[in-house]
Tab-separated table of C-alpha atoms in Angstrom:
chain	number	residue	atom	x	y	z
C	9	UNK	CA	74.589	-16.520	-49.813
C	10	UNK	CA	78.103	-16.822	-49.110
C	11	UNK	CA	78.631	-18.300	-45.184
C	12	UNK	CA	81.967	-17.503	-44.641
C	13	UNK	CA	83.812	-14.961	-42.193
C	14	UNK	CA	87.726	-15.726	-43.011
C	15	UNK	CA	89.921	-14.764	-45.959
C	16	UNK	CA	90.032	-18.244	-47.649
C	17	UNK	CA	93.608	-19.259	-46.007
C	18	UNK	CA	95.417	-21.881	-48.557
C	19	UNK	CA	97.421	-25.008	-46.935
C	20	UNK	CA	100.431	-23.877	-47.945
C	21	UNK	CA	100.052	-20.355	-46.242
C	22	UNK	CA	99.103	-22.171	-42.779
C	23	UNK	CA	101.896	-24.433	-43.712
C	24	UNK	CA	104.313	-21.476	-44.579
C	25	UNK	CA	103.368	-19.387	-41.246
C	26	UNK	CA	103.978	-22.282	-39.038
C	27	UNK	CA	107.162	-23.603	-40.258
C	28	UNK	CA	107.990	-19.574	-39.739
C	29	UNK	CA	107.568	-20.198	-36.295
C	30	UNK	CA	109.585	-23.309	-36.281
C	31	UNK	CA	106.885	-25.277	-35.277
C	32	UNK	CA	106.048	-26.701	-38.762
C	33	UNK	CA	106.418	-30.477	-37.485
C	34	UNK	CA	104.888	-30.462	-34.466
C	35	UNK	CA	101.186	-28.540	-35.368
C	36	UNK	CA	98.953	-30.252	-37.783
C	37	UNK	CA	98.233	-27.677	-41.012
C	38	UNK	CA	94.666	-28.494	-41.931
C	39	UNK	CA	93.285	-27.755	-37.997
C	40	UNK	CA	95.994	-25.983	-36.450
C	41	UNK	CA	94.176	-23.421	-33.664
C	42	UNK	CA	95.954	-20.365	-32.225
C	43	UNK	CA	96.638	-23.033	-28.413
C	44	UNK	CA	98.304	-25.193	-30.486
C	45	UNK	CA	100.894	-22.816	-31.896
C	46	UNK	CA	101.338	-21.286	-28.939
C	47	UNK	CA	101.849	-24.443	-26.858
C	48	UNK	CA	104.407	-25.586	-29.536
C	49	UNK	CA	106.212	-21.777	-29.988
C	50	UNK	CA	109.042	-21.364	-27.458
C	51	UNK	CA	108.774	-17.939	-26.001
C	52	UNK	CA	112.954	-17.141	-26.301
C	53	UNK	CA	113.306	-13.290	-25.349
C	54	UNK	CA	114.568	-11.052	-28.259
C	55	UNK	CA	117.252	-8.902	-28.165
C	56	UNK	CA	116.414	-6.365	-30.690
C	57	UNK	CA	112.762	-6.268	-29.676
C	58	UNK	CA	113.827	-5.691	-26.157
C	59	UNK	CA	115.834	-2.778	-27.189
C	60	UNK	CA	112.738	-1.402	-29.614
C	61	UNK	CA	110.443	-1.911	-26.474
C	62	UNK	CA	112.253	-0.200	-23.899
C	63	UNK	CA	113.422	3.231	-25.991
C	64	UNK	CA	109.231	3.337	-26.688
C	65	UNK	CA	108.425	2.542	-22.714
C	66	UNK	CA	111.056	5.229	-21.705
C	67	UNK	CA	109.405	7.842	-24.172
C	68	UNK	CA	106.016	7.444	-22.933
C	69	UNK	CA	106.353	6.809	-19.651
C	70	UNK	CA	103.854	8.603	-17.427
C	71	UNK	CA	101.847	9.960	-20.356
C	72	UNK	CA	99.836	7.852	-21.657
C	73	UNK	CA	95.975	7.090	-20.358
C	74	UNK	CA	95.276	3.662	-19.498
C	75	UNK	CA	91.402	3.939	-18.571
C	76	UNK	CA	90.573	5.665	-21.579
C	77	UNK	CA	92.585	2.594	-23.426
C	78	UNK	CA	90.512	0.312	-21.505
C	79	UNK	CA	87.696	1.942	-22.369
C	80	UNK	CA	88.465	1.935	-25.964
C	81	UNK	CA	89.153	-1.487	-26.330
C	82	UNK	CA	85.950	-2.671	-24.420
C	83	UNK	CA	83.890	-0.567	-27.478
C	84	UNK	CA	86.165	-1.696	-30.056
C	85	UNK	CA	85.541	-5.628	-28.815
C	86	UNK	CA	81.987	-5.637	-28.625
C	87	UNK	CA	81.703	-3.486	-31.917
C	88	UNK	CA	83.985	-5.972	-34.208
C	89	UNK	CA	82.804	-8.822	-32.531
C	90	UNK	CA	78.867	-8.323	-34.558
C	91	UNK	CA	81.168	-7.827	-37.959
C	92	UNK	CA	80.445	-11.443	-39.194
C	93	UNK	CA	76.550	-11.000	-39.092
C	94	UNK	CA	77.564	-8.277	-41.702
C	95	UNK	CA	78.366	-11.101	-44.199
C	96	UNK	CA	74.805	-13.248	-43.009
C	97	UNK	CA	73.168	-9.780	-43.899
C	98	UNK	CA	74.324	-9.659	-47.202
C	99	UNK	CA	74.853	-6.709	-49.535
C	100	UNK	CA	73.046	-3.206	-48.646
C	101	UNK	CA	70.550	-3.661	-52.097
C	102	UNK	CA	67.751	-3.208	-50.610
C	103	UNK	CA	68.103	0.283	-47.913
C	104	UNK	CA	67.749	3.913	-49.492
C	105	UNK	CA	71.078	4.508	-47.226
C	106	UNK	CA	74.147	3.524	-46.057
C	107	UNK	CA	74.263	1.194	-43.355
C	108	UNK	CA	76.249	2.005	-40.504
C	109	UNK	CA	78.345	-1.558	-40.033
C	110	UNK	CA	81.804	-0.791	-40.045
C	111	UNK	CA	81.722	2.895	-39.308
C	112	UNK	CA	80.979	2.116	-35.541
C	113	UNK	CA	84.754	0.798	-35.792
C	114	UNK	CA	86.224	4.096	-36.699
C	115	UNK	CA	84.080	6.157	-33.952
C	116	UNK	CA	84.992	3.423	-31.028
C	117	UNK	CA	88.546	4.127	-32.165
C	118	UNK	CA	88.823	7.640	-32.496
C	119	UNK	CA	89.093	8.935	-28.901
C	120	UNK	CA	92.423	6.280	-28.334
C	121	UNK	CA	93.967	7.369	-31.946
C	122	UNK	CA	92.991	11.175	-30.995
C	123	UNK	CA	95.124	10.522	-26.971
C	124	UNK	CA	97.951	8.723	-28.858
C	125	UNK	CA	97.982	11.781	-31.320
C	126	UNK	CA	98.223	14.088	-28.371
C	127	UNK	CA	100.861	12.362	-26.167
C	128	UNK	CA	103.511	11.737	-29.066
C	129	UNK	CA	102.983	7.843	-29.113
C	130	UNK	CA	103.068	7.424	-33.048
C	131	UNK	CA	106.560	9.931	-33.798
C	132	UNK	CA	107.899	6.905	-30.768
C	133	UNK	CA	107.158	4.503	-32.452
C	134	UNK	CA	107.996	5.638	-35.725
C	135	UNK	CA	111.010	6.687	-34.179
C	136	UNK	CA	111.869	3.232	-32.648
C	137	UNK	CA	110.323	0.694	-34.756
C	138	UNK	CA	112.964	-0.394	-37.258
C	139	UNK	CA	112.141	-1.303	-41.006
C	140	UNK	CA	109.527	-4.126	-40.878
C	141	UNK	CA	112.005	-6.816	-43.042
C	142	UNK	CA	110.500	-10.359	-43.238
C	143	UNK	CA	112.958	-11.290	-40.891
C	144	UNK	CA	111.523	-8.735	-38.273
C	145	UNK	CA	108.363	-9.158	-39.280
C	146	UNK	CA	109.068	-12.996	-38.322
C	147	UNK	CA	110.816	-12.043	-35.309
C	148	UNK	CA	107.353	-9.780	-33.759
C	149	UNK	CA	104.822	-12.617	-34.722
C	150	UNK	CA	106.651	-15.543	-33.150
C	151	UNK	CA	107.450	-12.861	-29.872
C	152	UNK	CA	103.086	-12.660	-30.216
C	153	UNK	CA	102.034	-15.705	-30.524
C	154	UNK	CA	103.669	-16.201	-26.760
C	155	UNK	CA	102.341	-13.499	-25.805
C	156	UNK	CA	98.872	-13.416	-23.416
C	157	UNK	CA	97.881	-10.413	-25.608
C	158	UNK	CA	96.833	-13.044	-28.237
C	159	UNK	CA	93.523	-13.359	-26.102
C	160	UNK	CA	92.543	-10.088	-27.263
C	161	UNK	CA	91.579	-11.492	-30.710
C	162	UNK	CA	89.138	-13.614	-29.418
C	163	UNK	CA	87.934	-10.620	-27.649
C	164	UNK	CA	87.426	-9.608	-31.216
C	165	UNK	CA	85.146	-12.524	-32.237
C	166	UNK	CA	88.230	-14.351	-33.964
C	167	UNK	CA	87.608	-18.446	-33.409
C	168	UNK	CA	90.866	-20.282	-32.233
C	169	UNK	CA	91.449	-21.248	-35.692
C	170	UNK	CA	90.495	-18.049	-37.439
C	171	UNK	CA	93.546	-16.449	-35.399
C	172	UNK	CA	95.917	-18.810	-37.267
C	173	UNK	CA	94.400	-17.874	-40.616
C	174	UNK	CA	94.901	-14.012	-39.445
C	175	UNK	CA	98.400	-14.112	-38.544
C	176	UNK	CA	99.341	-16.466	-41.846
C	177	UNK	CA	98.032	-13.380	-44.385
C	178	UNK	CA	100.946	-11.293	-41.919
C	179	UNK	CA	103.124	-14.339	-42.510
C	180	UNK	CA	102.218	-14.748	-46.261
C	181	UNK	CA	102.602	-11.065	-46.910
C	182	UNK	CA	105.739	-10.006	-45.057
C	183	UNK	CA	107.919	-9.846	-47.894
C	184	UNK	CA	105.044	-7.177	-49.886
C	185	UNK	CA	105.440	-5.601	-46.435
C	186	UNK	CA	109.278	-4.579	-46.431
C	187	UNK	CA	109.741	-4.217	-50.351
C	188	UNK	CA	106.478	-2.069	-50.931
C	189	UNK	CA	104.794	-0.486	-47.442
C	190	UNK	CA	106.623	-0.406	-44.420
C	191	UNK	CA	109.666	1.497	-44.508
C	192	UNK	CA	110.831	3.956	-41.719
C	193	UNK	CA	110.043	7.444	-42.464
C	194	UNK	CA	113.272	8.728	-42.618
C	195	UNK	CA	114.140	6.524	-45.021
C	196	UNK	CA	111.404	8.056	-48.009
C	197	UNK	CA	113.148	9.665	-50.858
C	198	UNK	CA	111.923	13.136	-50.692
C	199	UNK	CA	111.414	13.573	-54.710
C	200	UNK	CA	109.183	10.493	-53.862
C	201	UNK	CA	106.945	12.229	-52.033
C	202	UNK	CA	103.746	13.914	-54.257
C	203	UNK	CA	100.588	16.017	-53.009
C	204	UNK	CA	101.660	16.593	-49.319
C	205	UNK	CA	104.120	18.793	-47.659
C	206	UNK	CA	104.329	16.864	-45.091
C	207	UNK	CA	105.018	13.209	-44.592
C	208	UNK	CA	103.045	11.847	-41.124
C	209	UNK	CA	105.068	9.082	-38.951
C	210	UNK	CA	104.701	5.822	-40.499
C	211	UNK	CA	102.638	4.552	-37.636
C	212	UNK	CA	100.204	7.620	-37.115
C	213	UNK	CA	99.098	6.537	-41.106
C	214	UNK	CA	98.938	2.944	-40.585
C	215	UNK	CA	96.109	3.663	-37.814
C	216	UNK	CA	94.728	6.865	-39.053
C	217	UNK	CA	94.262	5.192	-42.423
C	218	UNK	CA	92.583	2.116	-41.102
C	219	UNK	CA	90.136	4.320	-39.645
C	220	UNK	CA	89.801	6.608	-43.161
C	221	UNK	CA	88.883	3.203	-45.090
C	222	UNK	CA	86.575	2.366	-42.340
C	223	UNK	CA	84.411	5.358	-42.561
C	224	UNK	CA	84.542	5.087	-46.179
C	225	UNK	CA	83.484	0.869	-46.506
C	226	UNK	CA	79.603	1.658	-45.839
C	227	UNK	CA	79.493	3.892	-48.454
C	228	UNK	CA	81.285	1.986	-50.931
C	229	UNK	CA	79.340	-0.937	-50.451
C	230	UNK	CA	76.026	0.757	-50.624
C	231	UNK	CA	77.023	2.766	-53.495
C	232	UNK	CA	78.694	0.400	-55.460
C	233	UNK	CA	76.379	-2.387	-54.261
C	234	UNK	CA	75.487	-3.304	-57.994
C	235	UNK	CA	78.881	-4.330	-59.197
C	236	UNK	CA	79.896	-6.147	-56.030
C	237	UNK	CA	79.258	-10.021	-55.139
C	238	UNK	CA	78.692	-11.914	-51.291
C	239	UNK	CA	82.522	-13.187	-52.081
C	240	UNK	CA	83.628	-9.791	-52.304
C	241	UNK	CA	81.843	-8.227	-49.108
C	242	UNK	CA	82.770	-11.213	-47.077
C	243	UNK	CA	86.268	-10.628	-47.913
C	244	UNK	CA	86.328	-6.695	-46.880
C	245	UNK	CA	84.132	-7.877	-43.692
C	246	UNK	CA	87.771	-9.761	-43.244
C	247	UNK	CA	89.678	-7.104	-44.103
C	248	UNK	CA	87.861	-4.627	-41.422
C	249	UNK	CA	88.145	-7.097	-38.628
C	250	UNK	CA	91.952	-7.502	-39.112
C	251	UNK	CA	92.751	-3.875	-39.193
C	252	UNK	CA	90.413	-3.701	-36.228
C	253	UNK	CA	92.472	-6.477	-34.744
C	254	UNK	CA	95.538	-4.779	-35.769
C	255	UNK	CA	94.605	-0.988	-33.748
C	256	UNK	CA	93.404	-3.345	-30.462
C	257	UNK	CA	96.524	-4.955	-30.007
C	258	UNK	CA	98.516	-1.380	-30.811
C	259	UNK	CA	96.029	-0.243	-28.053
C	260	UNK	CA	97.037	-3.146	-25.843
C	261	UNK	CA	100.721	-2.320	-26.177
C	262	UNK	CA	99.995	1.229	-25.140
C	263	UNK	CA	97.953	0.490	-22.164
C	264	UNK	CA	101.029	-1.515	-20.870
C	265	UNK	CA	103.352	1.338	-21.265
C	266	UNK	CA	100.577	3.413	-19.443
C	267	UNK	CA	99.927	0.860	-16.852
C	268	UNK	CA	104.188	0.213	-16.369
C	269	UNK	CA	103.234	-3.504	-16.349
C	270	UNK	CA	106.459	-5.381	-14.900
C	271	UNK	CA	105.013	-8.451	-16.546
C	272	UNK	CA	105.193	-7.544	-19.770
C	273	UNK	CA	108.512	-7.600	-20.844
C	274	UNK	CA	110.237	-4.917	-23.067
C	275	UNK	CA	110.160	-7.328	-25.733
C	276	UNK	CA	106.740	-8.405	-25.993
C	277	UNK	CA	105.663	-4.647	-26.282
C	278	UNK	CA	107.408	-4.497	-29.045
C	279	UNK	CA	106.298	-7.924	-30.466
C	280	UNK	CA	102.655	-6.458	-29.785
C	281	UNK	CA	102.910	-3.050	-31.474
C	282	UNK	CA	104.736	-4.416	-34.460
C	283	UNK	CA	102.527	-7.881	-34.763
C	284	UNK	CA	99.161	-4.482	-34.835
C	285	UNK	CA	100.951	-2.197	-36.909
C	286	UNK	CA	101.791	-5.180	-39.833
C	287	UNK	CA	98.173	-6.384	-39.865
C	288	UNK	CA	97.153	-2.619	-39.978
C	289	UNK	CA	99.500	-2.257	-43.174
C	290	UNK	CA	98.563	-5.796	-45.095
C	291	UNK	CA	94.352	-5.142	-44.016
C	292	UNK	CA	94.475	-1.821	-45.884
C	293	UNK	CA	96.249	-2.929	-49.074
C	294	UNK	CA	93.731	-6.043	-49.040
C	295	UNK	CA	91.311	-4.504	-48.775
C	296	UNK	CA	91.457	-1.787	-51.592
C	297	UNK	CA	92.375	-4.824	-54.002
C	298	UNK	CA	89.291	-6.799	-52.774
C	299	UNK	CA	86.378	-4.212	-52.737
C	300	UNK	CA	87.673	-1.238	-54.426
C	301	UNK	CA	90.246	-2.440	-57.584
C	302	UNK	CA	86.528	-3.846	-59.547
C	303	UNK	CA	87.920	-5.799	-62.693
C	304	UNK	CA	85.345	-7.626	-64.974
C	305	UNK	CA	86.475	-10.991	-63.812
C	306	UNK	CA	85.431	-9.646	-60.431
C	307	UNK	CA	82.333	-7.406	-60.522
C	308	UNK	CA	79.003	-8.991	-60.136
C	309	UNK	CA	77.344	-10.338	-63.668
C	310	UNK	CA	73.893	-8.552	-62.114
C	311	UNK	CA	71.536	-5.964	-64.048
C	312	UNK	CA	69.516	-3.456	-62.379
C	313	UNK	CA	66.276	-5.470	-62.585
C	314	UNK	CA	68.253	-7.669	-59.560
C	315	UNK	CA	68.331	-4.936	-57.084
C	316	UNK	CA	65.621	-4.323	-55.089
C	317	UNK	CA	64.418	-1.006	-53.833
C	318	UNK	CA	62.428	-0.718	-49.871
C	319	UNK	CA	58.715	-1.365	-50.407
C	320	UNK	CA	59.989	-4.148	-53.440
C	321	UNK	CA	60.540	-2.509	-56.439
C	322	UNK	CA	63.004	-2.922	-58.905
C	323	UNK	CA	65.342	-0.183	-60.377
């Protein structure tokens, strides 16, 4: 049985994310935790974030429900924090059913994505947001990582060090984020555009997608549960919990903006929304290449005689 919780993180992608935050010679690689970057990032206010936050504070203002936020994020917390038992529990071979694991994400979710729908939150920041570049992308994470908001990953059940390895696959992956996913939605080529008549603001699909693969991940592991290995379903338990990591701290910028916090600055709203909406982007896109894209190198070398059905048959 596989043990681990964390996307295996290579040295050289801790070693990239920190020297990305300019703090490559002062944090050792190998047991870097999420206080030690943020003791040695210096928290210098950003210009073009500050200018990103504001125009999406000024939209919202006034409309936006803070206790349901609250609310949501409580559920969301105490829902992703049981994820890593999923990968102690192994593979769903044995149950005549789905289990319900990572659904329970999706449903906690739903009422905040449902409010944001209603009070125009994702055409602001769709509006607002600029084109997620690596340098931007750069630019949010470092803004973060000073940020308080970085508790609310341990909120999540991330350890001090499995925050680092969560914000290096951002780090690791901005460049796949600007060339390939993460373009503003004014900027899509119409004749690109196939099977839909209309195109939804590039935030409103980063969320409402998250929460389409997460209804659909209990399924696909119980149906495909033949062809898949522990490696596999330990990686998409990863996968989950950063796109649920990704819609909490999107929910923790828009509790701010409903709240009209004076301590958090224009700048680390948008450092928060952006840091969510790139995790959101690079979780999905893992995710289908980890537990849905099966190659034969991948799948499980397993015949039917190896699953076992309730009461301990074989098929």
């Amino acid at each position: 049985m596989v043990q681990h919780n964390s996307r295996p993180i290579s040295e050289k992608e801790r070693r990239e994310f920190l020297r990305m935050l300019g703090v490559g010679g002062t944090v050792a690689v190998g047991s870097a935790s999420i206080d030690d970057v943020r003791e040695a990032v210096t928290g210098q206010q950003s210009n073009e974030l500050a200018s990103v936050g504001e125009a999406i504070r000024d939209d919202l203002a006034g409309s936006v429900n803070a206790d349901l936020l609250t609310q949501v994020q409580r559920n969301l917390a105490v829902t992703a924090s049981d994820l890593p038992a999923v990968v102690d529990r192994g593979l769903p071979t044995d149950v005549t059913e789905p289990r319900e694991e990572f659904t329970p994400l999706a449903e906690a979710v739903q009422p905040a994505y449902d409010h944001l729908v209603d009070v125009g939150f994702f055409e602001s920041t769709s509006e607002n947001l600029p084109e997620f570049t690596p340098a931007y992308i750069e630019e949010s994470v470092r803004r973060f990582v000073a940020t308080d908001s970085v508790a609310n990953l341990e909120e999540l059940g991330f350890s001090k060090q499995e925050q680092v390895d969560l914000l290096a696959t951002v780090a690791s992956h901005r460049e796949r984020i600007g060339d390939r996913h993460w373009v503003t939605t004014d900027k899509l080529k119409r004749g690109d555009v196939q099977f839909a008549e209309e195109v939804p603001p590039m935030t409103k699909a980063a969320t409402g997608g998250a929460l389409l693969w997460l209804e659909d991940l209990d399924h696909h592991l119980w149906q495909k549960a033949l062809l898949l290995t522990d490696d596999i379903l330990a990686d998409a338990t990863w996968d989950a919990r950063a796109m649920a990591a990704g819609i909490q701290l999107v929910t923790e910028g828009a509790r701010h903006i409903a709240e009209q916090s004076e301590t958090f600055a224009d700048d680390e709203l948008a450092g928060v929304l952006s840091s969510g909406y790139a995790l959101q982007a690079v979780a999905q896109n893992l995710l289908r290449e980890d537990a849905y894209w099966l190659t034969e190198e991948k799948r499980a070398d397993r015949t039917h005689e190896d699953i076992a059905l309730p009461g301990g048959d074989s098929l």
